[in-house]
mmCIF file of N, CA and C in Angstrom:
data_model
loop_
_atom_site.group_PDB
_atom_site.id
_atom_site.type_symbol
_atom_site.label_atom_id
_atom_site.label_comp_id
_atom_site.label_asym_id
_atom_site.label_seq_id
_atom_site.Cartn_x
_atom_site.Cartn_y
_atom_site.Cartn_z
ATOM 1 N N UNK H 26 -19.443 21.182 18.667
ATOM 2 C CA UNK H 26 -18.255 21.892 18.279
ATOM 3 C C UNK H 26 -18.550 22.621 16.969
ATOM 4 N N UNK H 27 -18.328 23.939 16.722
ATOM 5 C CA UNK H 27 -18.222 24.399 15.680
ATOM 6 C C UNK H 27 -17.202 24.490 14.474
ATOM 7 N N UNK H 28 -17.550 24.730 13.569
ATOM 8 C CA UNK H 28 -16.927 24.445 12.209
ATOM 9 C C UNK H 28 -15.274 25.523 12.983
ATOM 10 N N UNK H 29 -15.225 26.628 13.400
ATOM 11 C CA UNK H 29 -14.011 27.440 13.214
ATOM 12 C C UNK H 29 -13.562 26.906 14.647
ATOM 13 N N UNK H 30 -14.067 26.014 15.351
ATOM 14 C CA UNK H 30 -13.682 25.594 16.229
ATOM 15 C C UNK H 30 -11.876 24.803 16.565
ATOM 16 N N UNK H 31 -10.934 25.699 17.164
ATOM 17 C CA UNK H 31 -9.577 24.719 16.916
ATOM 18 C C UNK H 31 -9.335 23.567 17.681
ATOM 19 N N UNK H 32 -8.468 22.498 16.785
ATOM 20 C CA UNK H 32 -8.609 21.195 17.145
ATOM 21 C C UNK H 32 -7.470 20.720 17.699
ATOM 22 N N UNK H 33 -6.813 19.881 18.795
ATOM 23 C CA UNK H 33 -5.335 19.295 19.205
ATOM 24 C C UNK H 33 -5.573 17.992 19.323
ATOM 25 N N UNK H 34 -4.900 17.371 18.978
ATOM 26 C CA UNK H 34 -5.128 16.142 19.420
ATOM 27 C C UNK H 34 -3.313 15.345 19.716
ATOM 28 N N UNK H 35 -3.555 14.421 20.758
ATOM 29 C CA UNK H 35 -2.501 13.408 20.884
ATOM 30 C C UNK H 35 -2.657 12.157 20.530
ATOM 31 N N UNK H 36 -1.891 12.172 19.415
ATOM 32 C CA UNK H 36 -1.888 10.068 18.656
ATOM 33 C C UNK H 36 -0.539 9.147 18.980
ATOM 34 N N UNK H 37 -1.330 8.423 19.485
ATOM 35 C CA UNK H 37 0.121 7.465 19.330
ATOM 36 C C UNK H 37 -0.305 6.389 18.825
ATOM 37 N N UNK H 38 0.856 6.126 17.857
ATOM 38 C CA UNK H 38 0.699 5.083 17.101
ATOM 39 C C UNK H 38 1.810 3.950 17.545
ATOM 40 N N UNK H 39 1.222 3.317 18.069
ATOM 41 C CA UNK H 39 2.574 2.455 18.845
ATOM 42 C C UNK H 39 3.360 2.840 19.465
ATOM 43 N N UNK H 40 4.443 2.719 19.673
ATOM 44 C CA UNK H 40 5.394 3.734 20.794
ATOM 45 C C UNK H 40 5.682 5.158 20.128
ATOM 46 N N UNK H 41 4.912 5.552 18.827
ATOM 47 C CA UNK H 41 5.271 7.119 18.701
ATOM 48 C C UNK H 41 4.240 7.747 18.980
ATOM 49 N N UNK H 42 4.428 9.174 19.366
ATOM 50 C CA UNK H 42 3.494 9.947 20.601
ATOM 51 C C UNK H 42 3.462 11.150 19.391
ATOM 52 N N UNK H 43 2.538 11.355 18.842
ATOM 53 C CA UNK H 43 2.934 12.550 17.633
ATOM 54 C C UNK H 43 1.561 14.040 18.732
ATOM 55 N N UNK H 44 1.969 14.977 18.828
ATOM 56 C CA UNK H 44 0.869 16.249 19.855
ATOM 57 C C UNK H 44 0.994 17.118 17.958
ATOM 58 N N UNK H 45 -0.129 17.146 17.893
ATOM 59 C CA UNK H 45 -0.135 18.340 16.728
ATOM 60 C C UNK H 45 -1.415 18.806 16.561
ATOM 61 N N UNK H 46 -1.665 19.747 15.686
ATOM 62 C CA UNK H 46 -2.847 20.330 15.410
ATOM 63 C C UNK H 46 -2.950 19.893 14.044
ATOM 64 N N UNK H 47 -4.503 19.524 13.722
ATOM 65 C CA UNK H 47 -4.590 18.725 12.256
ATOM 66 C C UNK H 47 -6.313 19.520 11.808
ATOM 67 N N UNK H 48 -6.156 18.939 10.866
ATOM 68 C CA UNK H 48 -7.728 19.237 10.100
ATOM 69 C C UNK H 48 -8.033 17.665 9.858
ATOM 70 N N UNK H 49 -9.358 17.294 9.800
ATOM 71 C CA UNK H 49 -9.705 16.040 10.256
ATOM 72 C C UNK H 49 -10.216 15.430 8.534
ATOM 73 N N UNK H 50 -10.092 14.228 7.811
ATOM 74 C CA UNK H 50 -9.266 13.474 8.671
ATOM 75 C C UNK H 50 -8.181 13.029 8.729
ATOM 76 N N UNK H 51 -7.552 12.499 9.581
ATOM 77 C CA UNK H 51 -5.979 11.942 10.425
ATOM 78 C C UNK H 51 -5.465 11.145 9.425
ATOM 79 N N UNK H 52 -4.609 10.925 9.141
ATOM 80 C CA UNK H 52 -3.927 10.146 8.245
ATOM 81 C C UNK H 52 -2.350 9.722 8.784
ATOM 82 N N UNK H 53 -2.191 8.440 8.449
ATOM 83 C CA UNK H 53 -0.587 7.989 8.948
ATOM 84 C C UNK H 53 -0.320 7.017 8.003
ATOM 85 N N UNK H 54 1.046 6.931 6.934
ATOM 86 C CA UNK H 54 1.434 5.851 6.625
ATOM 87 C C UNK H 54 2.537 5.083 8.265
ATOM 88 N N UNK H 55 2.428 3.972 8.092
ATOM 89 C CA UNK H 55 3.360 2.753 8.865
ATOM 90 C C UNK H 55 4.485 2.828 7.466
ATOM 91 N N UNK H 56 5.502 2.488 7.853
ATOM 92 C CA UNK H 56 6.860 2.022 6.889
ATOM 93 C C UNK H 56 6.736 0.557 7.172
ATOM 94 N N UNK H 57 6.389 -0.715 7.605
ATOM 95 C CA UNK H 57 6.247 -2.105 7.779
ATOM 96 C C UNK H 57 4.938 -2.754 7.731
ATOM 97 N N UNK H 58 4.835 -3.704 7.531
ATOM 98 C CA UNK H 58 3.441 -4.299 7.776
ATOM 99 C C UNK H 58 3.598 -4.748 9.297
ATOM 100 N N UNK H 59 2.125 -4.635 9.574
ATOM 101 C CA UNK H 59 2.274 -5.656 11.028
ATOM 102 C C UNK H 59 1.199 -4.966 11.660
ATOM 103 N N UNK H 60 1.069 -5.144 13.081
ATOM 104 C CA UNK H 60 -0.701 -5.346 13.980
ATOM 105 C C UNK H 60 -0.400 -3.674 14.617
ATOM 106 N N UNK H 61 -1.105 -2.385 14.492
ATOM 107 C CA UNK H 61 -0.193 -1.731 15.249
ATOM 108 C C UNK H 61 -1.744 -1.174 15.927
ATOM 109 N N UNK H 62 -1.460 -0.691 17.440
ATOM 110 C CA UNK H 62 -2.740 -0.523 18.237
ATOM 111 C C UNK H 62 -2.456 1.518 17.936
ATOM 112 N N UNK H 63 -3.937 2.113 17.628
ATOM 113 C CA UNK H 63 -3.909 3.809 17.467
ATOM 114 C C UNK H 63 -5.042 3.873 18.449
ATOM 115 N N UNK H 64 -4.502 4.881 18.795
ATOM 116 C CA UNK H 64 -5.129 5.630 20.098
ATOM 117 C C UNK H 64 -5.344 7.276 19.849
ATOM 118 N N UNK H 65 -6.359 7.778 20.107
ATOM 119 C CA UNK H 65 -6.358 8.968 19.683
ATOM 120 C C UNK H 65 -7.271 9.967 20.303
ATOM 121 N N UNK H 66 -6.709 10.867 20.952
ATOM 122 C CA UNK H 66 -7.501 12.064 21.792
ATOM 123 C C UNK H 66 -7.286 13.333 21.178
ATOM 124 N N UNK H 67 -8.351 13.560 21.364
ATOM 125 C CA UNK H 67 -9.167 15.131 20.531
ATOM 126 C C UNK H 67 -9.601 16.064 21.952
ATOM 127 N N UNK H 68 -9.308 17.256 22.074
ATOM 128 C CA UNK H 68 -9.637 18.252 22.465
ATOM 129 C C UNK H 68 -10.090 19.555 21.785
ATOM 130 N N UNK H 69 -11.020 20.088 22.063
ATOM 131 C CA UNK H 69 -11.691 21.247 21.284
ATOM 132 C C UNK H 69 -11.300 22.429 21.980
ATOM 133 N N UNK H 70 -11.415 23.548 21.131
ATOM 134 C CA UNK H 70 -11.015 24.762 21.807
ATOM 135 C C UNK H 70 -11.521 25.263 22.898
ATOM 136 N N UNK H 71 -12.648 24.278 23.330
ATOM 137 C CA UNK H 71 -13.303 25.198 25.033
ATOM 138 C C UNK H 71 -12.906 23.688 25.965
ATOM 139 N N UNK H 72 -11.746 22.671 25.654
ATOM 140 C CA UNK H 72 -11.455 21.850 26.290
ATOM 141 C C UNK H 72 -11.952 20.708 26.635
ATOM 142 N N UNK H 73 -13.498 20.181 25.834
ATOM 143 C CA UNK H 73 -14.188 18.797 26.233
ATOM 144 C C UNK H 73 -13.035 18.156 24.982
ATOM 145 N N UNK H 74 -13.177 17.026 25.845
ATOM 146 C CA UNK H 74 -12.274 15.833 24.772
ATOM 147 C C UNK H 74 -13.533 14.774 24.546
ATOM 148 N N UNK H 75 -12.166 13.806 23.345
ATOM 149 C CA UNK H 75 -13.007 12.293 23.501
ATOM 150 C C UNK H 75 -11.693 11.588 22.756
ATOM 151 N N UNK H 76 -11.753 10.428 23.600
ATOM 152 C CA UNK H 76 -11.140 9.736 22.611
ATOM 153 C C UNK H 76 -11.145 8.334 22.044
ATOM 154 N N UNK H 77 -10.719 7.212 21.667
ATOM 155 C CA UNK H 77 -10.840 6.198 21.059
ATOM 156 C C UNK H 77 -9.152 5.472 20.438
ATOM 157 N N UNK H 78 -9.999 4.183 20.301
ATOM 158 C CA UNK H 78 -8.099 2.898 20.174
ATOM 159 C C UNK H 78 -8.744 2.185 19.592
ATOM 160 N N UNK H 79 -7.962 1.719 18.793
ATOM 161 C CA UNK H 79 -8.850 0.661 17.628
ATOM 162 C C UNK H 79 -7.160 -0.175 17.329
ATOM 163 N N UNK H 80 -7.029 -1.156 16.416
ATOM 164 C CA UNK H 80 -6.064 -2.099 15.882
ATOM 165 C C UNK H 80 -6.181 -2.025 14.512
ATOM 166 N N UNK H 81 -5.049 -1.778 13.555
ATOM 167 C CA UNK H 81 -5.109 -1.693 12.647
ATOM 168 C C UNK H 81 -3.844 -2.351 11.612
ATOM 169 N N UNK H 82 -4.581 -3.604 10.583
ATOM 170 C CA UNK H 82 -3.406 -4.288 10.541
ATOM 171 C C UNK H 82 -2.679 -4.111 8.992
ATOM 172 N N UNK H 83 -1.819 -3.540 8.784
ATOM 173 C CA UNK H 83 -1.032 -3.301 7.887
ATOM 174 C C UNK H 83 -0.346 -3.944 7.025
ATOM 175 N N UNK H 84 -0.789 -4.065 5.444
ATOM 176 C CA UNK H 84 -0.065 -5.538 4.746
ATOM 177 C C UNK H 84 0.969 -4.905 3.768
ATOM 178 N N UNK H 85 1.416 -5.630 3.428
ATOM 179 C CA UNK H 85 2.448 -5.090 2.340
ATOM 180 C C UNK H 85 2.671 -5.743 0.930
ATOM 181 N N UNK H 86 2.934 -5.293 0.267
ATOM 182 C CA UNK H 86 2.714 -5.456 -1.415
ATOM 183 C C UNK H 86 4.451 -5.875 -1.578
ATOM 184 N N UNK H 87 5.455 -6.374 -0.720
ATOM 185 C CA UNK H 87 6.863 -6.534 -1.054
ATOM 186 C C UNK H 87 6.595 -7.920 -1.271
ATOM 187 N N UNK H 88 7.140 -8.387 -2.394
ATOM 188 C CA UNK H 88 7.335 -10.176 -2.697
ATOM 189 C C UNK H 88 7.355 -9.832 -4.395
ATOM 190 N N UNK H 89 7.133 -11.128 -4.565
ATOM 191 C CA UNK H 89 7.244 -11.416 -6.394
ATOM 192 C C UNK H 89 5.783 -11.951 -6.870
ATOM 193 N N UNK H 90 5.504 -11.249 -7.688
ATOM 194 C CA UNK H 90 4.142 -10.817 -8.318
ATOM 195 C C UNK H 90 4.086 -11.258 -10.041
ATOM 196 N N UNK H 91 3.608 -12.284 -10.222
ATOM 197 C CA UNK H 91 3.843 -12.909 -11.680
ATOM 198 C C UNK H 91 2.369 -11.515 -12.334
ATOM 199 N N UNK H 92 2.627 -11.462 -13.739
ATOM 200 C CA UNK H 92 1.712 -10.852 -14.572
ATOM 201 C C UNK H 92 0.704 -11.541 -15.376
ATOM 202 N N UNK H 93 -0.720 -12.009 -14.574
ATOM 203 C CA UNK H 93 -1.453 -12.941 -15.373
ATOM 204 C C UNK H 93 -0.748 -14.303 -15.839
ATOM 205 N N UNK H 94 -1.172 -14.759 -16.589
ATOM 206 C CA UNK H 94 -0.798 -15.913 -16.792
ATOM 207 C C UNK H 94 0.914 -16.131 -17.600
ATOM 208 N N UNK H 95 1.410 -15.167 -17.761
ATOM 209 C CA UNK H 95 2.595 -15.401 -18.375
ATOM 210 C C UNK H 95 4.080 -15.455 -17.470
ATOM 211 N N UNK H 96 4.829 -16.019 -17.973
ATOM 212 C CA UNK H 96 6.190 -16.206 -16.851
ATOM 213 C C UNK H 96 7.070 -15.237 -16.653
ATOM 214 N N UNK H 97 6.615 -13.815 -17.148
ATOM 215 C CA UNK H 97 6.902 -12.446 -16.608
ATOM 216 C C UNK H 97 6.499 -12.077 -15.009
ATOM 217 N N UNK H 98 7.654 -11.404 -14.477
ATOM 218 C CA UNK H 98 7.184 -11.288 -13.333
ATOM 219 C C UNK H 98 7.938 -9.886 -12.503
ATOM 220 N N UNK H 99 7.382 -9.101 -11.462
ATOM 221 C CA UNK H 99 7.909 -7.897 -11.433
ATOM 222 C C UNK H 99 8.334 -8.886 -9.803
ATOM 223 N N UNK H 100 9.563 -8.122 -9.447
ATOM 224 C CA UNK H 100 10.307 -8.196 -7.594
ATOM 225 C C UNK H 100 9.858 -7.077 -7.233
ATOM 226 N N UNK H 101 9.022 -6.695 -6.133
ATOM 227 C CA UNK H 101 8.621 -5.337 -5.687
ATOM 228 C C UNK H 101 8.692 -5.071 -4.133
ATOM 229 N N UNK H 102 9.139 -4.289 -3.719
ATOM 230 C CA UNK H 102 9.718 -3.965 -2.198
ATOM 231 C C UNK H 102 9.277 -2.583 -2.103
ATOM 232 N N UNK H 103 8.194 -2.445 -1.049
ATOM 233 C CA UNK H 103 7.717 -1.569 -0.364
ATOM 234 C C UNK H 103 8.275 -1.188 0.601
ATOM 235 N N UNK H 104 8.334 0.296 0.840
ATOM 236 C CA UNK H 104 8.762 0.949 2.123
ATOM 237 C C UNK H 104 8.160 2.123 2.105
ATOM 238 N N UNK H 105 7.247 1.918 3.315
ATOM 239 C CA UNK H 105 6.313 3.150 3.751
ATOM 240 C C UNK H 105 5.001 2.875 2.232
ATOM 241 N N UNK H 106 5.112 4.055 1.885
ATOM 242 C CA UNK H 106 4.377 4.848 0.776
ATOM 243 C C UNK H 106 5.407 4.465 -0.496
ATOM 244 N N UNK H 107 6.216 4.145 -0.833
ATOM 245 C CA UNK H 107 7.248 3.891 -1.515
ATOM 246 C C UNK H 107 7.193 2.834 -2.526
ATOM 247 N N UNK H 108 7.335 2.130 -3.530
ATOM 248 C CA UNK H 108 7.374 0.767 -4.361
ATOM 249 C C UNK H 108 8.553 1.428 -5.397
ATOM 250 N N UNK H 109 9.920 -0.128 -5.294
ATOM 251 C CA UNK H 109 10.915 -0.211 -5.918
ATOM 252 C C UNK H 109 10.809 -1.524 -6.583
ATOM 253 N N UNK H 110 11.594 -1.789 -7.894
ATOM 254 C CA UNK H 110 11.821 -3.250 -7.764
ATOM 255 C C UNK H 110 12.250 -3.292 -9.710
ATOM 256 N N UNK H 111 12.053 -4.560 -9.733
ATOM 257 C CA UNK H 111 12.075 -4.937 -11.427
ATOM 258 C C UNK H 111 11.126 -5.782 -12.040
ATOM 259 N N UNK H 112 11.267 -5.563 -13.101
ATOM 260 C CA UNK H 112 9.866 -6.629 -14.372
ATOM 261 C C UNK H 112 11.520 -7.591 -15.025
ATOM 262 N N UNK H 113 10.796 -8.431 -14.913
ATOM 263 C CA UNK H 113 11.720 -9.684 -15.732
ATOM 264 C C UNK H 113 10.575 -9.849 -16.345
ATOM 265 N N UNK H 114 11.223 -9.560 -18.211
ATOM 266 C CA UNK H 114 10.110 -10.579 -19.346
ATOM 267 C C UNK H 114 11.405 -11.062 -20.513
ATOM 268 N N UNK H 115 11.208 -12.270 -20.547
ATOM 269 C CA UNK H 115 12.293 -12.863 -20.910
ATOM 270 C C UNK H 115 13.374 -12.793 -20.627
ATOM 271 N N UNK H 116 14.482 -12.008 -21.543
ATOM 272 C CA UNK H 116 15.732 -11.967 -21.196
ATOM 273 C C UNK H 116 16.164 -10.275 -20.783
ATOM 274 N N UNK H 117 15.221 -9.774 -20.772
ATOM 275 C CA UNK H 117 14.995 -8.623 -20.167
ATOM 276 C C UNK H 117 14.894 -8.156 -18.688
ATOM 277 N N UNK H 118 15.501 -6.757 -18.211
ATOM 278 C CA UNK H 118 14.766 -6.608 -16.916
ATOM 279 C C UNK H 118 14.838 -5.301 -16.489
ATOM 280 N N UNK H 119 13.474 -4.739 -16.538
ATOM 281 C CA UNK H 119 13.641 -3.206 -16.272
ATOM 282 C C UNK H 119 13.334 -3.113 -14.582
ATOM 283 N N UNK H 120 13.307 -1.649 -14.698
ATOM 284 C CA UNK H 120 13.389 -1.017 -13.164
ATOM 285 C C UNK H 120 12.148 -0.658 -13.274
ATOM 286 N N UNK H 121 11.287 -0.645 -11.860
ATOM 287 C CA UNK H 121 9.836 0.003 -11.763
ATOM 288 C C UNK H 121 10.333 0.945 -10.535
ATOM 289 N N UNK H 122 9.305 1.801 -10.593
ATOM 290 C CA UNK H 122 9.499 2.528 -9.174
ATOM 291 C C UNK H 122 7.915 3.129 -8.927
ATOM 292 N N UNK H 123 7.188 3.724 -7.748
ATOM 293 C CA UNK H 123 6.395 3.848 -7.747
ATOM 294 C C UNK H 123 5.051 4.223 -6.131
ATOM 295 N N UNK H 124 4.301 4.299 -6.094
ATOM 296 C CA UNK H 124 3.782 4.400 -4.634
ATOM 297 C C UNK H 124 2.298 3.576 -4.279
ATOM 298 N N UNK H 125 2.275 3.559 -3.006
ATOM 299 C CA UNK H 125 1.273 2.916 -2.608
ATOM 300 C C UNK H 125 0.371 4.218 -2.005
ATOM 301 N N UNK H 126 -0.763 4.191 -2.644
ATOM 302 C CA UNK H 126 -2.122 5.159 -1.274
ATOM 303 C C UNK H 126 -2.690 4.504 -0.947
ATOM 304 N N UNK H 127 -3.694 5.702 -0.024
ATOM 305 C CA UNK H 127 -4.875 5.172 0.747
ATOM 306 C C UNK H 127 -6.392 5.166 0.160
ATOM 307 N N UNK H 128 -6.024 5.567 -1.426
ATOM 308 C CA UNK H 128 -7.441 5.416 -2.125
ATOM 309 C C UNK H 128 -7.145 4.966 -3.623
ATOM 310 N N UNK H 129 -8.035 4.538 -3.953
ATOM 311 C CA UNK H 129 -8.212 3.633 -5.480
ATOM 312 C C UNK H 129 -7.512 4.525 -6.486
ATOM 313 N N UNK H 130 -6.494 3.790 -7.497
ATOM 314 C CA UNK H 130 -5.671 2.877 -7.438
ATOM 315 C C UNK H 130 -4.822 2.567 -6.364
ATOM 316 N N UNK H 131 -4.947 1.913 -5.544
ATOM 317 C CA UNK H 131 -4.075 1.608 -4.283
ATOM 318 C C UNK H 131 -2.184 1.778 -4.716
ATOM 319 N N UNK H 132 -2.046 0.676 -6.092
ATOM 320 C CA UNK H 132 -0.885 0.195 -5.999
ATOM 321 C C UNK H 132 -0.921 1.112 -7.383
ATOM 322 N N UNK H 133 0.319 1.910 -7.484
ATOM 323 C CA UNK H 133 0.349 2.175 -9.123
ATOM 324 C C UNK H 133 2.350 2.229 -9.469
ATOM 325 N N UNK H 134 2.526 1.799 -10.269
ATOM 326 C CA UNK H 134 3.951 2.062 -11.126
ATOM 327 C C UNK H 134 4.530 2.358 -12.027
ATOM 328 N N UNK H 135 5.345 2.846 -12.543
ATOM 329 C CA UNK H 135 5.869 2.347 -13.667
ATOM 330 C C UNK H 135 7.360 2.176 -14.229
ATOM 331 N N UNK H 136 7.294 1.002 -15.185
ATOM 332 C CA UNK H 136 8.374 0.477 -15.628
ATOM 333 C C UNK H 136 9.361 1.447 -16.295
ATOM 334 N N UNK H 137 10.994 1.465 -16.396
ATOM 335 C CA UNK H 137 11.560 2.178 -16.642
ATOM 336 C C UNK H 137 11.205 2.318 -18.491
ATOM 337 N N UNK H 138 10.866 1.420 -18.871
ATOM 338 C CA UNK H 138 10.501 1.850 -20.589
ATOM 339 C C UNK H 138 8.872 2.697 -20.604
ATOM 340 N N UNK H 139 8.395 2.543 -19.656
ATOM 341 C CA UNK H 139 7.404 3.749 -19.865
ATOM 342 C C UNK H 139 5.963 2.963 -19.213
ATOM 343 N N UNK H 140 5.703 1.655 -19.515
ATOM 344 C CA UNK H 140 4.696 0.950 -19.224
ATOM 345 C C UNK H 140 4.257 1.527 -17.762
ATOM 346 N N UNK H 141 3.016 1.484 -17.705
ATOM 347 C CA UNK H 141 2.569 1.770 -15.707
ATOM 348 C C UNK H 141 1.175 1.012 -15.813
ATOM 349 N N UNK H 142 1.436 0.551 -14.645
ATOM 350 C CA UNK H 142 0.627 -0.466 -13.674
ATOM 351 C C UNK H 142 -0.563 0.407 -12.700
ATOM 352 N N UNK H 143 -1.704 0.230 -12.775
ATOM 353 C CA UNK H 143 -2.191 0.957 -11.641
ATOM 354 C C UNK H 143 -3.308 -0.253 -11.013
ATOM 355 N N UNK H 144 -3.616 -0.799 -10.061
ATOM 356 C CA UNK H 144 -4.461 -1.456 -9.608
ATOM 357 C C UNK H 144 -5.093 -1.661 -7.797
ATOM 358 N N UNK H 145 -5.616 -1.939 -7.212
ATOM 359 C CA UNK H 145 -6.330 -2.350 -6.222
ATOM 360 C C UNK H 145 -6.059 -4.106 -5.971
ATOM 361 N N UNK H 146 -5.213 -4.128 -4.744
ATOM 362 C CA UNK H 146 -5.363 -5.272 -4.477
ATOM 363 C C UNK H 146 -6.277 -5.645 -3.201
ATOM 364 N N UNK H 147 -6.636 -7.654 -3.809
ATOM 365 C CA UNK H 147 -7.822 -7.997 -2.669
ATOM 366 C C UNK H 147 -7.160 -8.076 -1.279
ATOM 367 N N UNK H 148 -8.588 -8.524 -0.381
ATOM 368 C CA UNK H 148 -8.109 -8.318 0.900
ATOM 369 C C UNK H 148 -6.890 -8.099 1.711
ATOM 370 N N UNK H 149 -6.825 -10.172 1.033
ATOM 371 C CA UNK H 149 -5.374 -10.582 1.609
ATOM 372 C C UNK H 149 -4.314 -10.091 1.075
ATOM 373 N N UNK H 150 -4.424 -9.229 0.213
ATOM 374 C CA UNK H 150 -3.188 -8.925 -0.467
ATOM 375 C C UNK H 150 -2.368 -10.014 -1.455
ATOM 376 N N UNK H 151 -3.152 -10.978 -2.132
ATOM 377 C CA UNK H 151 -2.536 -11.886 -2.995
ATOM 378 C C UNK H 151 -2.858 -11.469 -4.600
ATOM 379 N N UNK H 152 -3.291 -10.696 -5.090
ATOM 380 C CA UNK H 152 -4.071 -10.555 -6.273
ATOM 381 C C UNK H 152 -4.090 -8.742 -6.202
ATOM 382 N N UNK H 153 -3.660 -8.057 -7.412
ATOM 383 C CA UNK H 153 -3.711 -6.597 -7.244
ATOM 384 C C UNK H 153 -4.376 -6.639 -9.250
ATOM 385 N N UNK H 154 -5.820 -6.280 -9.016
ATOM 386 C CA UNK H 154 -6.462 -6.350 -10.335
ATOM 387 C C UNK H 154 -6.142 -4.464 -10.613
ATOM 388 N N UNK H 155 -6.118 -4.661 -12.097
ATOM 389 C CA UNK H 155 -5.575 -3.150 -12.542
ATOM 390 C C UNK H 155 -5.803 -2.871 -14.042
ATOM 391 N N UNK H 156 -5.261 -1.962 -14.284
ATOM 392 C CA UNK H 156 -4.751 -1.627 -15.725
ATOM 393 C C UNK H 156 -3.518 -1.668 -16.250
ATOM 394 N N UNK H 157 -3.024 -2.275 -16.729
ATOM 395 C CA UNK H 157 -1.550 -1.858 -17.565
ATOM 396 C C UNK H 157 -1.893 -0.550 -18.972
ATOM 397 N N UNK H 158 -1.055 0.194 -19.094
ATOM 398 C CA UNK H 158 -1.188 1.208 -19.807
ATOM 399 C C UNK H 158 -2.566 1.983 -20.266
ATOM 400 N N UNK H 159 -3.133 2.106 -19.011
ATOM 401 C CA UNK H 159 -5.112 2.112 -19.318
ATOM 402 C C UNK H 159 -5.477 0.996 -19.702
ATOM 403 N N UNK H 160 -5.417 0.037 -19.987
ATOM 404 C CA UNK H 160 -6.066 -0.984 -20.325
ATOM 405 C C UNK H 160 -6.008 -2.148 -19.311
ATOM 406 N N UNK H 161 -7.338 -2.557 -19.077
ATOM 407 C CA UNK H 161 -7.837 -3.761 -17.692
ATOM 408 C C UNK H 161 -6.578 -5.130 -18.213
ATOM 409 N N UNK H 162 -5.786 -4.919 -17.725
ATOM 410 C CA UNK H 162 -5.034 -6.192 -17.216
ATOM 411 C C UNK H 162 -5.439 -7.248 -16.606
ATOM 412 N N UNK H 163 -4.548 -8.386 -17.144
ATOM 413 C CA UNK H 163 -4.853 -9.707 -15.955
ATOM 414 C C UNK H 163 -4.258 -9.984 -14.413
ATOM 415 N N UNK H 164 -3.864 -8.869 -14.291
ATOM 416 C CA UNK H 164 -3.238 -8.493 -12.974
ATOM 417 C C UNK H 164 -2.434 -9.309 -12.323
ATOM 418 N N UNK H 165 -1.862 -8.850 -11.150
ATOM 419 C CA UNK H 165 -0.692 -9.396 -10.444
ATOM 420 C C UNK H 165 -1.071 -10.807 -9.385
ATOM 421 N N UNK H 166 -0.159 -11.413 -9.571
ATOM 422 C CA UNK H 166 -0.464 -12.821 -8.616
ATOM 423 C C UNK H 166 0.300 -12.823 -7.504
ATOM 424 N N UNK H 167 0.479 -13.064 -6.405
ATOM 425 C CA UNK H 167 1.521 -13.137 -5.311
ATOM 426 C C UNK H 167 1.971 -14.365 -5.608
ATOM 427 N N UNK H 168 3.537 -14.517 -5.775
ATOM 428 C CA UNK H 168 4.400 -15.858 -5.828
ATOM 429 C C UNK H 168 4.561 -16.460 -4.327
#
C-alpha cells in the first residue's frame, strides 16, 4: 500500500460499530473500566483488506488515593478521559479536576489552589508515581 494510499476501516468496539476514514494510528477512549473485545478491518483504496481482534482490559484511576505517607488524601472519579474529585489535608478540602492519556504522564491534575499532580501509574493500577509541582513526589497509594 502506498503512502497517498486512502484508508476505511470498520471498528467495533463492543457493541459500537464506528465505519470512518482515519489516519493510522486508531485511537479510542472507553468511559468505564472493564474487558472489552476490538475488532478491526482495514480496506485500502484498490480494496485488499485485513483484519484483526484482540481484548483489551481497561482500569480506572476512580477510588481514594492517600499522598505518600501522610493522612492527606485526594477522592478521584474518572469518566472516560476525564478526572474530578477532592484533596482532604487536614481540615481542608479543595477541588481537583483533570485528565487521563494514553502517554506519559498518564494521570495529571490539579488542585483548585494551584498545586498539580502529574504521574504514571503501575500495572495494577494501585500506585501512580509522579511529580507534585515538578518535583518527584511520594506518590499516590490506592485506599
Amino acid at each position: 500500500m502506498t503512502d497517498s494510499a486512502l484508508i476505511t476501516a470498520a471498528r467495533q468496539l463492543s457493541s459500537e460499530v464506528a465505519r470512518l476514514r482515519f489516519s493510522l494510528p486508531v485511537t479510542h477512549v472507553y468511559n468505564s473500566a472493564g474487558t472489552f473485545t476490538v475488532r478491526l478491518r482495514i480496506t485500502d483504496g484498490s480494496g485488499q483488506t485485513a483484519s484483526g481482534e484482540t481484548t483489551v482490559t481497561v482500569k480506572s484511576v476512580t477510588g481514594r488515593w492517600t499522598l505518600g505517607t501522610t493522612a492527606n488524601f485526594y477522592d478521584i472519579t474518572q469518566n472516560g478521559s476525564s478526572l474530578t474529585g477532592t484533596f482532604s489535608a487536614g481540615p481542608g478540602v479543595r477541588t481537583i479536576s483533570g485528565t487521563v492519556q494514553t502517554a506519559a504522564p498518564i494521570v495529571s491534575f490539579t488542585e483548585s489552589l494551584g498545586s498539580v499532580f502529574a504521574g504514571t501509574p503501575n500495572g495494577d493500577v494501585t500506585v501512580v508515581s509522579g511529580t507534585l509541582n515538578g518535583t518527584t513526589a511520594a506518590g499516590l497509594t490506592r485506599q
